[in-house]
mmCIF file of C-alpha atoms in Angstrom:
data_model
loop_
_atom_site.group_PDB
_atom_site.id
_atom_site.type_symbol
_atom_site.label_atom_id
_atom_site.label_comp_id
_atom_site.label_asym_id
_atom_site.label_seq_id
_atom_site.Cartn_x
_atom_site.Cartn_y
_atom_site.Cartn_z
ATOM 1 C CA MET Y 959 82.125 97.385 117.452
ATOM 2 C CA ILE Y 960 84.101 95.097 115.139
ATOM 3 C CA TYR Y 961 87.245 95.220 117.256
ATOM 4 C CA GLU Y 962 87.961 95.276 120.948
ATOM 5 C CA SER Y 963 91.017 97.539 121.125
ATOM 6 C CA GLY Y 964 90.623 101.299 121.310
ATOM 7 C CA ILE Y 965 92.113 103.943 119.061
ATOM 8 C CA ASP Y 966 95.805 104.552 119.746
ATOM 9 C CA LEU Y 967 96.882 107.788 118.068
ATOM 10 C CA TYR Y 968 100.556 106.983 118.555
ATOM 11 C CA TRP Y 969 100.450 103.760 116.554
ATOM 12 C CA ILE Y 970 98.069 105.224 113.974
ATOM 13 C CA SER Y 971 100.433 108.173 113.432
ATOM 14 C CA PHE Y 972 103.383 105.795 113.213
ATOM 15 C CA ALA Y 973 101.697 103.566 110.617
ATOM 16 C CA LEU Y 974 100.415 106.555 108.646
ATOM 17 C CA THR Y 975 103.889 108.149 108.533
ATOM 18 C CA ILE Y 976 105.465 104.916 107.278
ATOM 19 C CA SER Y 977 102.686 104.468 104.714
ATOM 20 C CA ILE Y 978 103.073 108.006 103.355
ATOM 21 C CA ALA Y 979 106.864 107.697 103.199
ATOM 22 C CA VAL Y 980 106.744 104.357 101.367
ATOM 23 C CA SER Y 981 104.047 105.567 98.948
ATOM 24 C CA PHE Y 982 105.906 108.727 97.942
ATOM 25 C CA PHE Y 983 109.264 106.939 97.737
ATOM 26 C CA PHE Y 984 107.767 104.285 95.448
ATOM 27 C CA GLY Y 985 106.055 106.983 93.378
ATOM 28 C CA LYS Y 986 109.401 108.719 92.952
ATOM 29 C CA LEU Y 987 110.994 105.458 91.762
ATOM 30 C CA LEU Y 988 108.205 105.174 89.186
ATOM 31 C CA GLU Y 989 108.740 108.826 88.174
ATOM 32 C CA LEU Y 990 105.169 109.774 89.043
ATOM 33 C CA ARG Y 991 104.257 113.333 89.964
ATOM 34 C CA SER Y 992 103.982 113.970 93.698
ATOM 35 C CA SER Y 993 100.517 115.472 93.163
ATOM 36 C CA LEU Y 994 99.303 112.237 91.544
ATOM 37 C CA VAL Y 995 100.748 110.134 94.367
ATOM 38 C CA ALA Y 996 99.032 112.422 96.889
ATOM 39 C CA ILE Y 997 95.673 112.032 95.120
ATOM 40 C CA ILE Y 998 96.006 108.248 94.985
ATOM 41 C CA PHE Y 999 96.931 108.078 98.666
ATOM 42 C CA ALA Y 1000 94.136 110.453 99.701
ATOM 43 C CA GLU Y 1001 91.483 108.446 97.842
ATOM 44 C CA HIS Y 1002 92.763 105.215 99.355
ATOM 45 C CA PHE Y 1003 92.764 106.682 102.850
ATOM 46 C CA ALA Y 1004 89.215 107.981 102.405
ATOM 47 C CA MET Y 1005 88.073 104.596 101.118
ATOM 48 C CA LEU Y 1006 89.537 102.946 104.217
ATOM 49 C CA PHE Y 1007 87.017 104.835 106.368
ATOM 50 C CA VAL Y 1008 84.175 104.025 103.973
ATOM 51 C CA TYR Y 1009 85.059 100.326 103.907
ATOM 52 C CA ILE Y 1010 85.402 99.966 107.675
ATOM 53 C CA ASN Y 1011 82.053 101.741 108.104
ATOM 54 C CA PHE Y 1012 80.538 99.285 105.592
ATOM 55 C CA VAL Y 1013 81.823 96.122 107.303
ATOM 56 C CA SER Y 1014 80.841 97.437 110.733
ATOM 57 C CA ILE Y 1015 77.232 97.468 109.462
ATOM 58 C CA TYR Y 1016 77.054 94.569 107.009
ATOM 59 C CA GLY Y 1017 80.016 92.410 108.013
ATOM 60 C CA GLY Y 1018 82.907 91.241 105.838
ATOM 61 C CA ASP Y 1019 86.152 89.275 105.648
ATOM 62 C CA LEU Y 1020 87.970 92.085 107.446
ATOM 63 C CA ILE Y 1021 86.205 91.153 110.687
ATOM 64 C CA GLY Y 1022 87.183 87.516 110.382
ATOM 65 C CA TYR Y 1023 90.826 88.235 109.599
ATOM 66 C CA TRP Y 1024 91.195 90.613 112.541
ATOM 67 C CA ASN Y 1025 89.348 88.549 115.133
ATOM 68 C CA ASN Y 1026 90.956 85.272 114.082
ATOM 69 C CA SER Y 1027 94.465 86.750 114.156
ATOM 70 C CA ILE Y 1028 94.198 87.462 117.888
ATOM 71 C CA GLU Y 1029 94.236 83.795 118.947
ATOM 72 C CA PHE Y 1030 95.612 82.370 115.695
ATOM 73 C CA GLU Y 1031 98.720 80.193 115.661
ATOM 74 C CA TYR Y 1032 101.071 81.137 112.849
ATOM 75 C CA ASP Y 1033 100.357 79.155 109.685
ATOM 76 C CA PHE Y 1034 101.665 80.564 106.410
ATOM 77 C CA THR Y 1035 99.787 78.150 104.194
ATOM 78 C CA PRO Y 1036 98.702 80.029 101.027
ATOM 79 C CA GLY Y 1037 95.294 81.641 101.201
ATOM 80 C CA THR Y 1038 93.258 82.709 104.207
ATOM 81 C CA LYS Y 1039 95.706 81.266 106.742
ATOM 82 C CA PHE Y 1040 98.556 83.264 105.241
ATOM 83 C CA ILE Y 1041 96.575 86.521 105.371
ATOM 84 C CA THR Y 1042 95.523 85.846 108.971
ATOM 85 C CA SER Y 1043 99.151 85.172 109.940
ATOM 86 C CA LEU Y 1044 100.264 88.311 108.115
ATOM 87 C CA VAL Y 1045 97.668 90.343 110.024
ATOM 88 C CA LYS Y 1046 99.071 88.908 113.251
ATOM 89 C CA VAL Y 1047 102.647 89.837 112.242
ATOM 90 C CA VAL Y 1048 101.756 93.371 111.137
ATOM 91 C CA SER Y 1049 99.617 94.055 114.202
ATOM 92 C CA PHE Y 1050 102.541 93.046 116.437
ATOM 93 C CA PHE Y 1051 104.690 95.831 114.968
ATOM 94 C CA VAL Y 1052 101.970 98.473 115.315
ATOM 95 C CA GLY Y 1053 100.918 97.782 118.879
ATOM 96 C CA TYR Y 1054 98.010 95.494 117.936
ATOM 97 C CA ASP Y 1055 96.057 98.555 116.838
ATOM 98 C CA PHE Y 1056 93.168 97.852 114.468
ATOM 99 C CA TRP Y 1057 93.400 101.095 112.491
ATOM 100 C CA ALA Y 1058 97.208 101.037 112.249
ATOM 101 C CA THR Y 1059 97.129 97.466 110.915
ATOM 102 C CA ASN Y 1060 94.593 98.475 108.265
ATOM 103 C CA ILE Y 1061 96.768 101.424 107.238
ATOM 104 C CA VAL Y 1062 99.711 99.076 106.650
ATOM 105 C CA PHE Y 1063 97.544 96.823 104.471
ATOM 106 C CA MET Y 1064 96.179 99.913 102.720
ATOM 107 C CA THR Y 1065 99.739 100.674 101.604
ATOM 108 C CA PHE Y 1066 99.770 97.527 99.442
ATOM 109 C CA GLY Y 1067 96.776 98.888 97.555
ATOM 110 C CA VAL Y 1068 98.349 102.337 97.174
ATOM 111 C CA LEU Y 1069 101.499 100.828 95.648
ATOM 112 C CA ALA Y 1070 99.358 98.733 93.298
ATOM 113 C CA VAL Y 1071 97.433 101.750 92.001
ATOM 114 C CA GLU Y 1072 100.699 103.686 91.594
ATOM 115 C CA LEU Y 1073 102.015 100.848 89.423
ATOM 116 C CA LEU Y 1074 98.781 100.853 87.428
ATOM 117 C CA ALA Y 1075 99.105 104.613 86.916
ATOM 118 C CA LYS Y 1076 102.667 104.156 85.635
ATOM 119 C CA ILE Y 1077 101.587 101.361 83.285
ATOM 120 C CA LEU Y 1078 98.656 103.286 81.805
ATOM 121 C CA LEU Y 1079 100.536 106.595 81.528
ATOM 122 C CA ASP Y 1080 103.441 104.938 79.727
ATOM 123 C CA LEU Y 1081 101.075 103.155 77.349
ATOM 124 C CA ASN Y 1082 99.190 106.388 76.717
ATOM 125 C CA ASN Y 1083 102.350 108.465 76.227
ATOM 126 C CA SER Y 1084 103.825 106.007 73.729
ATOM 127 C CA HIS Y 1085 101.590 107.610 71.072
ATOM 128 C CA VAL Y 1086 100.818 111.230 70.305
ATOM 129 C CA TYR Y 1087 97.099 110.581 70.723
ATOM 130 C CA LYS Y 1088 96.189 111.167 74.353
ATOM 131 C CA ASN Y 1089 93.310 109.844 76.441
ATOM 132 C CA ASN Y 1090 93.885 111.931 79.562
ATOM 133 C CA PHE Y 1091 90.312 111.858 80.887
ATOM 134 C CA THR Y 1092 90.063 108.101 80.420
ATOM 135 C CA ILE Y 1093 93.428 107.589 82.110
ATOM 136 C CA ALA Y 1094 92.351 109.699 85.090
ATOM 137 C CA ALA Y 1095 89.081 107.762 85.395
ATOM 138 C CA MET Y 1096 90.978 104.458 85.367
ATOM 139 C CA ILE Y 1097 93.512 105.536 87.987
ATOM 140 C CA LEU Y 1098 90.826 106.972 90.265
ATOM 141 C CA PHE Y 1099 88.390 104.089 89.650
ATOM 142 C CA PRO Y 1100 86.675 103.840 93.075
ATOM 143 C CA SER Y 1101 86.451 100.043 93.315
ATOM 144 C CA LEU Y 1102 90.195 99.626 92.900
ATOM 145 C CA HIS Y 1103 90.774 101.896 95.901
ATOM 146 C CA TYR Y 1104 87.836 100.654 97.942
ATOM 147 C CA TRP Y 1105 88.500 96.907 97.899
ATOM 148 C CA SER Y 1106 92.277 97.239 98.365
ATOM 149 C CA SER Y 1107 92.144 99.785 101.188
ATOM 150 C CA SER Y 1108 92.128 97.452 104.203
ATOM 151 C CA ILE Y 1109 93.035 94.048 105.625
ATOM 152 C CA GLY Y 1110 92.429 91.273 103.110
ATOM 153 C CA LYS Y 1111 93.679 89.486 100.019
ATOM 154 C CA ASP Y 1112 92.587 92.091 97.509
ATOM 155 C CA GLY Y 1113 95.345 94.675 98.007
ATOM 156 C CA LEU Y 1114 98.047 92.016 97.670
ATOM 157 C CA ALA Y 1115 96.347 90.382 94.666
ATOM 158 C CA LEU Y 1116 96.059 93.769 92.961
ATOM 159 C CA LEU Y 1117 99.721 94.498 93.717
ATOM 160 C CA SER Y 1118 100.716 91.135 92.248
ATOM 161 C CA ILE Y 1119 98.814 91.718 89.000
ATOM 162 C CA THR Y 1120 100.157 95.250 88.527
ATOM 163 C CA LEU Y 1121 103.718 94.079 89.229
ATOM 164 C CA TYR Y 1122 103.193 91.380 86.610
ATOM 165 C CA ILE Y 1123 101.886 93.807 83.975
ATOM 166 C CA TYR Y 1124 104.655 96.308 84.733
ATOM 167 C CA ALA Y 1125 107.308 93.604 84.452
ATOM 168 C CA ILE Y 1126 106.211 92.232 81.079
ATOM 169 C CA SER Y 1127 105.555 95.694 79.586
ATOM 170 C CA HIS Y 1128 108.847 97.290 80.659
ATOM 171 C CA GLN Y 1129 112.031 95.765 79.320
ATOM 172 C CA LYS Y 1130 114.350 96.733 82.161
ATOM 173 C CA TYR Y 1131 116.980 94.969 84.220
ATOM 174 C CA LYS Y 1132 114.602 94.496 87.144
ATOM 175 C CA ARG Y 1133 112.018 92.739 84.974
ATOM 176 C CA LEU Y 1134 112.785 89.235 86.303
ATOM 177 C CA LEU Y 1135 112.760 90.490 89.902
ATOM 178 C CA PHE Y 1136 109.288 92.020 89.464
ATOM 179 C CA ILE Y 1137 107.949 88.863 87.822
ATOM 180 C CA VAL Y 1138 109.242 86.631 90.631
ATOM 181 C CA LEU Y 1139 107.896 89.025 93.287
ATOM 182 C CA SER Y 1140 104.529 89.111 91.550
ATOM 183 C CA LEU Y 1141 104.286 85.322 91.400
ATOM 184 C CA VAL Y 1142 105.348 84.876 95.023
ATOM 185 C CA ILE Y 1143 102.724 87.366 96.239
ATOM 186 C CA MET Y 1144 100.002 85.693 94.194
ATOM 187 C CA LEU Y 1145 101.145 82.240 95.323
ATOM 188 C CA PHE Y 1146 100.407 83.117 98.951
ATOM 189 C CA THR Y 1147 97.267 85.083 98.122
ATOM 190 C CA ARG Y 1148 95.355 83.154 95.447
ATOM 191 C CA VAL Y 1149 97.302 80.052 94.516
ATOM 192 C CA TYR Y 1150 95.065 79.061 91.584
ATOM 193 C CA VAL Y 1151 95.879 82.321 89.762
ATOM 194 C CA VAL Y 1152 99.661 81.947 89.927
ATOM 195 C CA ALA Y 1153 99.527 78.712 87.900
ATOM 196 C CA ILE Y 1154 97.714 80.549 85.088
ATOM 197 C CA MET Y 1155 100.164 83.464 85.233
ATOM 198 C CA ILE Y 1156 103.184 81.145 84.953
ATOM 199 C CA LEU Y 1157 101.656 79.192 82.086
ATOM 200 C CA LEU Y 1158 100.815 82.264 80.004
ATOM 201 C CA LEU Y 1159 104.152 83.910 80.774
ATOM 202 C CA GLY Y 1160 106.000 80.791 79.663
ATOM 203 C CA LEU Y 1161 103.991 80.429 76.457
ATOM 204 C CA CYS Y 1162 104.664 84.044 75.516
ATOM 205 C CA GLU Y 1163 108.374 83.671 76.224
ATOM 206 C CA LEU Y 1164 108.488 80.528 74.089
ATOM 207 C CA SER Y 1165 106.936 82.546 71.265
ATOM 208 C CA SER Y 1166 109.558 85.280 71.566
ATOM 209 C CA ASN Y 1167 112.948 85.585 69.891
ATOM 210 C CA ASN Y 1168 114.883 84.152 72.826
ATOM 211 C CA SER Y 1169 117.698 81.656 72.283
ATOM 212 C CA VAL Y 1170 117.111 77.892 72.263
ATOM 213 C CA LYS Y 1171 118.741 77.512 75.703
ATOM 214 C CA ILE Y 1172 116.420 80.081 77.237
ATOM 215 C CA LYS Y 1173 113.393 78.457 75.613
ATOM 216 C CA LEU Y 1174 114.493 75.036 76.907
ATOM 217 C CA PHE Y 1175 114.887 76.493 80.403
ATOM 218 C CA ILE Y 1176 111.423 78.047 80.183
ATOM 219 C CA PHE Y 1177 109.937 74.747 79.008
ATOM 220 C CA VAL Y 1178 111.434 72.919 81.998
ATOM 221 C CA MET Y 1179 110.121 75.606 84.352
ATOM 222 C CA LEU Y 1180 106.660 75.288 82.795
ATOM 223 C CA LEU Y 1181 106.735 71.531 83.295
ATOM 224 C CA LEU Y 1182 107.769 71.889 86.936
ATOM 225 C CA SER Y 1183 105.104 74.561 87.464
ATOM 226 C CA ALA Y 1184 102.443 72.275 85.999
ATOM 227 C CA ILE Y 1185 103.493 69.481 88.378
ATOM 228 C CA PHE Y 1186 103.427 71.930 91.282
ATOM 229 C CA ALA Y 1187 99.953 73.134 90.299
ATOM 230 C CA MET Y 1188 98.595 69.586 90.111
ATOM 231 C CA ILE Y 1189 99.893 68.944 93.640
ATOM 232 C CA ALA Y 1190 99.365 72.300 95.361
ATOM 233 C CA ILE Y 1191 95.926 73.341 94.115
ATOM 234 C CA PRO Y 1192 94.078 70.135 95.117
ATOM 235 C CA GLN Y 1193 95.760 70.316 98.543
ATOM 236 C CA TYR Y 1194 94.822 73.992 98.849
ATOM 237 C CA TYR Y 1195 91.152 73.136 98.381
ATOM 238 C CA GLU Y 1196 91.536 69.876 100.374
ATOM 239 C CA LEU Y 1197 89.793 67.926 97.618
ATOM 240 C CA GLY Y 1198 90.975 64.538 98.862
ATOM 241 C CA GLU Y 1199 89.500 65.037 102.341
ATOM 242 C CA LYS Y 1200 86.421 66.870 101.119
ATOM 243 C CA TYR Y 1201 85.321 64.195 98.646
ATOM 244 C CA ASN Y 1202 86.897 61.200 100.441
ATOM 245 C CA VAL Y 1203 89.131 60.120 97.555
ATOM 246 C CA GLU Y 1204 92.765 59.065 97.575
ATOM 247 C CA ASN Y 1205 93.548 60.278 94.075
ATOM 248 C CA ILE Y 1206 92.386 63.628 92.727
ATOM 249 C CA ASP Y 1207 90.632 63.117 89.410
ATOM 250 C CA PHE Y 1208 88.363 65.027 87.045
ATOM 251 C CA ILE Y 1209 85.280 64.141 89.107
ATOM 252 C CA ALA Y 1210 86.730 65.738 92.254
ATOM 253 C CA ILE Y 1211 87.629 68.896 90.347
ATOM 254 C CA GLN Y 1212 84.169 68.955 88.751
ATOM 255 C CA ASN Y 1213 82.595 68.629 92.214
ATOM 256 C CA LEU Y 1214 84.671 71.605 93.362
ATOM 257 C CA PHE Y 1215 83.349 73.759 90.516
ATOM 258 C CA SER Y 1216 79.779 72.623 91.228
ATOM 259 C CA GLU Y 1217 80.226 73.494 94.891
ATOM 260 C CA ARG Y 1218 81.672 76.907 94.047
ATOM 261 C CA GLU Y 1219 78.647 77.606 91.811
ATOM 262 C CA ASN Y 1220 76.447 77.493 94.916
ATOM 263 C CA TYR Y 1221 78.939 79.122 97.280
ATOM 264 C CA ASN Y 1222 77.684 82.253 99.071
ATOM 265 C CA THR Y 1223 74.339 82.229 97.275
ATOM 266 C CA ASP Y 1224 72.442 83.623 100.236
ATOM 267 C CA GLY Y 1225 71.521 87.290 100.476
ATOM 268 C CA VAL Y 1226 70.205 90.036 98.249
ATOM 269 C CA SER Y 1227 73.434 90.324 96.267
ATOM 270 C CA SER Y 1228 73.294 86.747 94.995
ATOM 271 C CA TYR Y 1229 72.179 85.629 91.575
ATOM 272 C CA ALA Y 1230 71.596 82.213 90.023
ATOM 273 C CA ILE Y 1231 74.314 81.212 87.563
ATOM 274 C CA SER Y 1232 73.576 77.532 87.013
ATOM 275 C CA ASN Y 1233 71.102 78.289 84.202
ATOM 276 C CA LEU Y 1234 73.237 80.958 82.504
ATOM 277 C CA SER Y 1235 75.407 80.369 79.467
ATOM 278 C CA ILE Y 1236 79.155 80.949 79.695
ATOM 279 C CA ILE Y 1237 78.856 84.302 77.904
ATOM 280 C CA GLU Y 1238 76.023 85.415 80.210
ATOM 281 C CA ARG Y 1239 78.078 84.466 83.255
ATOM 282 C CA MET Y 1240 81.086 86.434 82.005
ATOM 283 C CA LEU Y 1241 78.973 89.502 81.207
ATOM 284 C CA SER Y 1242 77.200 89.292 84.576
ATOM 285 C CA TYR Y 1243 80.500 89.032 86.416
ATOM 286 C CA MET Y 1244 82.048 91.948 84.551
ATOM 287 C CA TYR Y 1245 79.154 94.409 84.284
ATOM 288 C CA ARG Y 1246 76.709 93.704 87.118
ATOM 289 C CA PRO Y 1247 75.112 95.204 89.146
ATOM 290 C CA PHE Y 1248 73.398 97.521 86.697
ATOM 291 C CA PHE Y 1249 70.830 99.668 88.577
ATOM 292 C CA VAL Y 1250 67.826 97.307 88.364
ATOM 293 C CA ASP Y 1251 69.608 94.607 90.382
ATOM 294 C CA ALA Y 1252 71.788 96.919 92.483
ATOM 295 C CA PRO Y 1253 71.814 95.924 96.195
ATOM 296 C CA GLY Y 1254 71.499 99.211 98.087
ATOM 297 C CA ILE Y 1255 73.415 102.470 97.755
ATOM 298 C CA TYR Y 1256 76.742 100.701 97.277
ATOM 299 C CA GLY Y 1257 75.221 98.714 94.428
ATOM 300 C CA LEU Y 1258 73.995 101.908 92.763
ATOM 301 C CA LEU Y 1259 77.482 103.405 92.978
ATOM 302 C CA ALA Y 1260 78.896 100.194 91.488
ATOM 303 C CA SER Y 1261 76.350 100.508 88.664
ATOM 304 C CA LEU Y 1262 77.787 103.915 87.785
ATOM 305 C CA GLU Y 1263 81.222 102.310 87.578
ATOM 306 C CA ASN Y 1264 79.864 99.592 85.336
ATOM 307 C CA ILE Y 1265 78.483 102.214 82.943
ATOM 308 C CA PHE Y 1266 82.054 103.424 82.538
ATOM 309 C CA LEU Y 1267 83.277 99.842 81.993
ATOM 310 C CA VAL Y 1268 80.626 99.208 79.338
ATOM 311 C CA SER Y 1269 81.448 102.498 77.623
ATOM 312 C CA LEU Y 1270 85.141 101.679 77.745
ATOM 313 C CA SER Y 1271 84.523 98.239 76.261
ATOM 314 C CA VAL Y 1272 82.380 99.536 73.406
ATOM 315 C CA ARG Y 1273 84.749 102.381 72.540
ATOM 316 C CA SER Y 1274 87.818 100.151 72.480
ATOM 317 C CA LEU Y 1275 86.071 97.398 70.510
ATOM 318 C CA LEU Y 1276 85.180 99.816 67.712
ATOM 319 C CA ASN Y 1277 88.586 99.024 66.292
ATOM 320 C CA ILE Y 1278 88.701 95.365 67.278
ATOM 321 C CA ARG Y 1279 90.663 94.408 64.181
ATOM 322 C CA THR Y 1280 93.607 96.322 65.644
ATOM 323 C CA TYR Y 1281 93.973 93.581 68.241
ATOM 324 C CA PHE Y 1282 94.319 90.871 65.638
ATOM 325 C CA LEU Y 1283 96.660 92.918 63.455
ATOM 326 C CA ASN Y 1284 99.227 92.925 66.277
ATOM 327 C CA PRO Y 1285 100.125 89.218 66.565
ATOM 328 C CA LYS Y 1286 103.689 90.048 67.644
ATOM 329 C CA ASN Y 1287 102.594 92.195 70.585
ATOM 330 C CA LEU Y 1288 103.261 89.534 73.219
ATOM 331 C CA VAL Y 1289 102.389 91.835 76.117
ATOM 332 C CA PHE Y 1290 98.923 92.427 74.730
ATOM 333 C CA TRP Y 1291 98.246 88.752 74.013
ATOM 334 C CA ASN Y 1292 99.606 87.687 77.380
ATOM 335 C CA LEU Y 1293 97.199 90.046 79.163
ATOM 336 C CA ILE Y 1294 94.182 89.309 76.992
ATOM 337 C CA PHE Y 1295 94.529 85.568 77.590
ATOM 338 C CA LEU Y 1296 95.129 86.133 81.304
ATOM 339 C CA PHE Y 1297 92.021 88.319 81.459
ATOM 340 C CA ILE Y 1298 89.839 85.857 79.537
ATOM 341 C CA VAL Y 1299 90.975 82.785 81.499
ATOM 342 C CA LEU Y 1300 90.532 84.478 84.892
ATOM 343 C CA LEU Y 1301 87.196 85.984 83.878
ATOM 344 C CA LEU Y 1302 85.969 82.613 82.630
ATOM 345 C CA MET Y 1303 87.089 80.787 85.775
ATOM 346 C CA LEU Y 1304 85.820 83.373 88.261
ATOM 347 C CA SER Y 1305 82.511 83.992 86.509
ATOM 348 C CA TYR Y 1306 81.880 80.238 86.353
ATOM 349 C CA THR Y 1307 82.281 79.802 90.108
ATOM 350 C CA THR Y 1308 80.947 83.048 91.629
ATOM 351 C CA ALA Y 1309 77.236 83.479 92.305
ATOM 352 C CA ASN Y 1310 77.486 86.340 94.782
ATOM 353 C CA MET Y 1311 77.509 89.833 93.302
ATOM 354 C CA GLY Y 1312 79.370 91.309 96.254
ATOM 355 C CA ILE Y 1313 82.170 88.765 95.937
ATOM 356 C CA ALA Y 1314 82.287 89.320 92.179
ATOM 357 C CA MET Y 1315 82.628 93.091 92.680
ATOM 358 C CA ARG Y 1316 85.548 92.484 95.043
ATOM 359 C CA GLN Y 1317 87.321 89.822 92.996
ATOM 360 C CA LYS Y 1318 86.928 91.864 89.821
ATOM 361 C CA THR Y 1319 89.547 94.331 91.047
ATOM 362 C CA MET Y 1320 92.160 91.642 90.400
ATOM 363 C CA ILE Y 1321 91.427 91.524 86.666
ATOM 364 C CA LEU Y 1322 90.583 95.201 86.113
ATOM 365 C CA PRO Y 1323 94.243 96.221 85.456
ATOM 366 C CA CYS Y 1324 94.389 93.699 82.579
ATOM 367 C CA PHE Y 1325 91.028 94.920 81.291
ATOM 368 C CA MET Y 1326 92.119 98.564 81.442
ATOM 369 C CA TYR Y 1327 95.386 97.874 79.613
ATOM 370 C CA ILE Y 1328 93.560 95.972 76.864
ATOM 371 C CA CYS Y 1329 90.899 98.671 76.454
ATOM 372 C CA LEU Y 1330 93.434 101.503 76.391
ATOM 373 C CA PHE Y 1331 95.437 99.595 73.795
ATOM 374 C CA GLY Y 1332 92.382 99.455 71.541
ATOM 375 C CA LEU Y 1333 91.148 102.942 72.420
ATOM 376 C CA ARG Y 1334 94.346 104.696 71.449
ATOM 377 C CA GLU Y 1335 94.264 102.910 68.071
ATOM 378 C CA THR Y 1336 90.643 103.977 67.566
ATOM 379 C CA ILE Y 1337 91.571 107.615 68.244
ATOM 380 C CA LYS Y 1338 94.611 107.323 66.000
ATOM 381 C CA LYS Y 1339 92.468 105.941 63.184
ATOM 382 C CA ASN Y 1340 89.983 108.780 63.474
#
């Protein structure tokens, strides 16, 4: 057993009721159909059972978060410590029940997929040319539900990215609120990503038609964010202590990347990346496993997903010139640069296929938006 406490139907029912209520209320705010919200929630709930069954056999971060939270002293430092503390807080309110705590964390993933559904449906409905089957496949994409269905960073990271995309693609009065919420969530989940998000957001705003005062304010915020990143990220990875240096320099950062290249390279789902080119690393990260190197039944199922991703990429790239004929579409360029930078960084430092499959859920919303943008233009052209 991966947990010591038994099953408490009272707390499970309590957590499930709250999760359903929040999910349907949020879906109503987004003007999504109740049937779609129900399907999203049902798939997430089913994936929760699949994921817990998986980690009970093969192990996973879920075990560490839950076990460590029992004796853990509160420490809300960004990253693993924050998630462990959050698990401890949530479990307190649901009677320290393992399943109830997972259901609460599952809700973050449900809200994220609901936001993604709203984003893709609005993008699709902005033109008369529909891609209903493709939209459905994106919303129901199994990996998105699977990796964000339980305790961990992935549900929160996915929620942060979808909040970010929704905020920059919907010009409404709550836009700033969503952006700030997105950045705060990512700051405590994966601190290195929030620096990239702020930078790209600022650059796009500077390129917009905003007034000089607003652009000056944005420039100052970018400068402060850059200073924060230079201080916070090295401390997050404890580079000074790890490499016994007083001042963080390029060598320390280079050592970090070299270390991450060989991180988690044990096991059947690992692959050597040190001898691969940058393009090969990016393609491996995005489209592997692919049947021949699939680790077990879960790898084969992931290969089926990757067939869809390859097909989606090829179909959308058929009209690649459309991307470059829309230089004023700041939303598109913001997301394509965010996707490329994150893909480049993650593919350069991840040698474990299982970790890559999990981390990829964070960039899939950007990828799906970009592909749908190109796909609808391809259909329109034809």
